[in-house]
C-alpha cells in the first residue's frame, strides 16, 4: 500500500474518538469567530495611516482575492482528504512526509503566534476597560520583561480561561463561540449604521496617497485580518457532515468577512482623515472623536469579544494539528490521547495553552505578530499546490467540492500568496527560517524514526 492510501485510511479511522457534533452553521461561526479580530479593529487604522491611505479598501479587496483562491483550495482538499491536521494532512497526501512535517510545524507557528499576538492585543483593550471601571492593574503586570514589566497577567488569564473551555468539550466551545460571534457582529452593524450618517467623501481625496505600492504593502499587512478561515478545516473530525460542512464553513465565513471588511474599511476612511487613524483602537476612537460616545464604547466592547473568539479558535486549531501529527507518530505520541469524558485532546490543550500563556505573558506583541502572516502564507501556497498535484496524481479521488477552473485558481493562489510573502520584511523571513530549521532538527532527530505511516517498511525514503 502506498503512503497516500495509508494516509487516507489513518485520516478516516476513529483513532482518537473526537466527538462529531458540529453542524455547518457551527462551522461558519467558527470561521467568523477565527477571522474577525485584531485585523479589522486595529490593523485597518495602521494600514490606512502608514501604507495605503483611503485605498486601504483596495488592500482589503486584494488580500481578500488572494485568500479566496486559497479558501477554494482548502475547501476542495478539506472535503476530499479531511482530517484534523488540515494542510498538514493534505501535504502528506500530496507531497509526502517531509513537506507535511514542514507545513505542520508551520501551522503550529501560525496558530501559536496568532493566539499569542491576539491575547496581547486583548490585554491592552481589557486593561483600558478595567481602568475606566476604576480597576487598575499595576503597570508591572500589564507587560512582559522585554517592555519593562514583569508579566502580562491579563493576556495569560484569557489564554488559560479559553483553554479551559476548549478542554470541557467542542460543543461547549462552539456555544461559547456563537455568543461571542453574535456580539461582535452586532457591534459591527452598529458601527456601520452610525458611520453611514457621518460619511464625507472629502476624506477620500487623495485616495491613494502612497501609490499602488502602498496598496500592496497594505494588503500584506491586512492579510492578517483574513487569517482564520483555515482553522475551520481542523474541525474535519468533529463535523457532522464534513464533506459538505467544511466547504460551506470555509467559503461562507470568508465571504461574509470580506464583505464586512470592505464596508467597514471604506466607511472608516470616509469619516476621518486617514492620517489620524494610527491609534490603538481606530474604529472605536473615530466614533468617540465624532461625539458618538455610547456607540464608541460598544465598539470597544465588541472588539474585546472579537479578539476573544480568535484566541479560542487559534488554540483549537493548534491542538487539532498537533493531535494529527502526534497520532501519526511525528510528535510525541503521549499527546495523541483523547480524554474519554470530554472527548478533547486534554494533554495537548494543557501543554499548548501553557506555552501560549507563557509567551503571551513574557513577549511584546510585534515580535509575535510578524510571524503569523509568513507562516499562514506558506501554508496557503502548499495547499494550492496540493490541489494541482493531487488532480494529476490521484484523479480518481472523490471530490465532493471541486474548484472550478482548476488549475488556474490554485495557480493564481500560489502567485498572489507568493507576491504577498515577498512583500514581508527581511527580519520576518530570517525568524521564519530559524523556526523552520528548529523544526527540521526535531523531525530528523525524532519524527523520522517514529513515523507510523512510513514505519513497517511502507515507504522508506
Ligand atoms: N484574522 C484574525 C484577526 O484579525 C487573526 O484577529
mmCIF file of N, CA, C and O and ligand atoms in Angstrom, residues 33-41 43 114 118 223-228 261 306-307 310 314 372, ligand 1:
data_model
loop_
_atom_site.group_PDB
_atom_site.id
_atom_site.type_symbol
_atom_site.label_atom_id
_atom_site.label_comp_id
_atom_site.label_asym_id
_atom_site.label_seq_id
_atom_site.Cartn_x
_atom_site.Cartn_y
_atom_site.Cartn_z
ATOM 1 N N UNK A 33 -15.669 33.489 13.816
ATOM 2 C CA UNK A 33 -15.025 33.658 15.128
ATOM 3 C C UNK A 33 -13.521 33.782 14.986
ATOM 4 O O UNK A 33 -12.880 34.611 15.641
ATOM 5 N N UNK A 34 -12.933 32.968 14.094
ATOM 6 C CA UNK A 34 -11.473 32.985 13.952
ATOM 7 C C UNK A 34 -10.986 34.148 13.091
ATOM 8 O O UNK A 34 -9.856 34.611 13.235
ATOM 9 N N UNK A 35 -11.843 34.650 12.188
ATOM 10 C CA UNK A 35 -11.371 35.660 11.230
ATOM 11 C C UNK A 35 -11.446 37.088 11.798
ATOM 12 O O UNK A 35 -10.454 37.824 11.803
ATOM 13 N N UNK A 36 -12.632 37.492 12.263
ATOM 14 C CA UNK A 36 -12.795 38.916 12.631
ATOM 15 C C UNK A 36 -12.187 39.186 14.006
ATOM 16 O O UNK A 36 -12.643 38.629 15.002
ATOM 17 N N UNK A 37 -11.146 40.012 14.040
ATOM 18 C CA UNK A 37 -10.497 40.284 15.324
ATOM 19 C C UNK A 37 -9.610 41.505 15.230
ATOM 20 O O UNK A 37 -10.025 42.569 14.752
ATOM 21 N N UNK A 38 -8.346 41.319 15.640
ATOM 22 C CA UNK A 38 -7.425 42.450 15.689
ATOM 23 C C UNK A 38 -7.242 43.102 14.322
ATOM 24 O O UNK A 38 -7.006 44.309 14.222
ATOM 25 N N UNK A 39 -7.352 42.312 13.264
ATOM 26 C CA UNK A 39 -7.130 42.845 11.919
ATOM 27 C C UNK A 39 -8.018 44.034 11.632
ATOM 28 O O UNK A 39 -7.539 45.150 11.390
ATOM 29 N N UNK A 40 -9.327 43.825 11.671
ATOM 30 C CA UNK A 40 -10.223 44.920 11.302
ATOM 31 C C UNK A 40 -10.263 45.983 12.398
ATOM 32 O O UNK A 40 -10.309 47.177 12.114
ATOM 33 N N UNK A 41 -10.220 45.575 13.667
ATOM 34 C CA UNK A 41 -10.372 46.540 14.749
ATOM 35 C C UNK A 41 -9.099 47.357 15.004
ATOM 36 O O UNK A 41 -9.157 48.414 15.600
ATOM 37 N N UNK A 43 -5.599 46.797 12.833
ATOM 38 C CA UNK A 43 -4.668 46.977 11.713
ATOM 39 C C UNK A 43 -5.188 47.896 10.615
ATOM 40 O O UNK A 43 -4.398 48.536 9.913
ATOM 41 N N UNK A 114 -0.340 33.402 16.453
ATOM 42 C CA UNK A 114 -1.594 34.142 16.270
ATOM 43 C C UNK A 114 -2.333 34.294 17.599
ATOM 44 O O UNK A 114 -2.752 35.386 17.983
ATOM 45 N N UNK A 118 -2.897 37.951 19.518
ATOM 46 C CA UNK A 118 -4.235 38.475 19.776
ATOM 47 C C UNK A 118 -4.481 38.547 21.293
ATOM 48 O O UNK A 118 -5.146 39.469 21.771
ATOM 49 N N UNK A 223 -3.701 41.319 5.374
ATOM 50 C CA UNK A 223 -3.879 39.880 5.154
ATOM 51 C C UNK A 223 -4.175 39.185 6.491
ATOM 52 O O UNK A 223 -4.964 38.252 6.591
ATOM 53 N N UNK A 224 -3.525 39.714 7.541
ATOM 54 C CA UNK A 224 -3.720 39.183 8.895
ATOM 55 C C UNK A 224 -5.206 39.108 9.258
ATOM 56 O O UNK A 224 -5.646 38.189 9.947
ATOM 57 N N UNK A 225 -5.965 40.107 8.785
ATOM 58 C CA UNK A 225 -7.378 40.173 9.150
ATOM 59 C C UNK A 225 -8.171 38.984 8.602
ATOM 60 O O UNK A 225 -9.228 38.659 9.117
ATOM 61 N N UNK A 226 -7.668 38.355 7.533
ATOM 62 C CA UNK A 226 -8.400 37.241 6.928
ATOM 63 C C UNK A 226 -8.009 35.878 7.503
ATOM 64 O O UNK A 226 -8.695 34.889 7.290
ATOM 65 N N UNK A 227 -6.862 35.853 8.182
ATOM 66 C CA UNK A 227 -6.381 34.558 8.663
ATOM 67 C C UNK A 227 -7.390 33.978 9.639
ATOM 68 O O UNK A 227 -7.928 34.691 10.474
ATOM 69 N N UNK A 228 -7.624 32.695 9.524
ATOM 70 C CA UNK A 228 -8.545 32.062 10.470
ATOM 71 C C UNK A 228 -9.532 31.143 9.772
ATOM 72 O O UNK A 228 -9.960 30.162 10.359
ATOM 73 N N UNK A 261 -15.381 43.577 5.801
ATOM 74 C CA UNK A 261 -14.116 44.329 5.797
ATOM 75 C C UNK A 261 -14.154 45.473 4.787
ATOM 76 O O UNK A 261 -13.670 46.571 5.051
ATOM 77 N N UNK A 306 -14.479 40.203 19.895
ATOM 78 C CA UNK A 306 -13.906 39.724 18.642
ATOM 79 C C UNK A 306 -12.568 39.037 18.874
ATOM 80 O O UNK A 306 -12.316 37.939 18.382
ATOM 81 N N UNK A 307 -11.729 39.678 19.660
ATOM 82 C CA UNK A 307 -10.406 39.098 19.898
ATOM 83 C C UNK A 307 -10.526 37.794 20.689
ATOM 84 O O UNK A 307 -9.753 36.864 20.491
ATOM 85 N N UNK A 310 -11.122 34.820 18.426
ATOM 86 C CA UNK A 310 -9.940 34.486 17.606
ATOM 87 C C UNK A 310 -8.968 33.646 18.437
ATOM 88 O O UNK A 310 -8.461 32.611 17.981
ATOM 89 N N UNK A 314 -7.861 29.809 17.538
ATOM 90 C CA UNK A 314 -6.464 29.531 17.206
ATOM 91 C C UNK A 314 -5.896 28.456 18.137
ATOM 92 O O UNK A 314 -5.143 27.588 17.702
ATOM 93 N N UNK A 372 3.046 35.489 12.102
ATOM 94 C CA UNK A 372 1.779 34.834 11.756
ATOM 95 C C UNK A 372 1.543 34.853 10.245
ATOM 96 O O UNK A 372 1.227 33.826 9.642
HETATM 97 N N1 LIG B 1 -7.929 37.327 11.487
HETATM 98 C C1 LIG B 1 -7.602 37.369 12.857
HETATM 99 C C2 LIG B 1 -7.650 38.739 13.404
HETATM 100 O O1 LIG B 1 -7.840 39.674 12.650
HETATM 101 C C3 LIG B 1 -6.279 36.748 13.115
HETATM 102 O O2 LIG B 1 -7.501 38.913 14.595
#
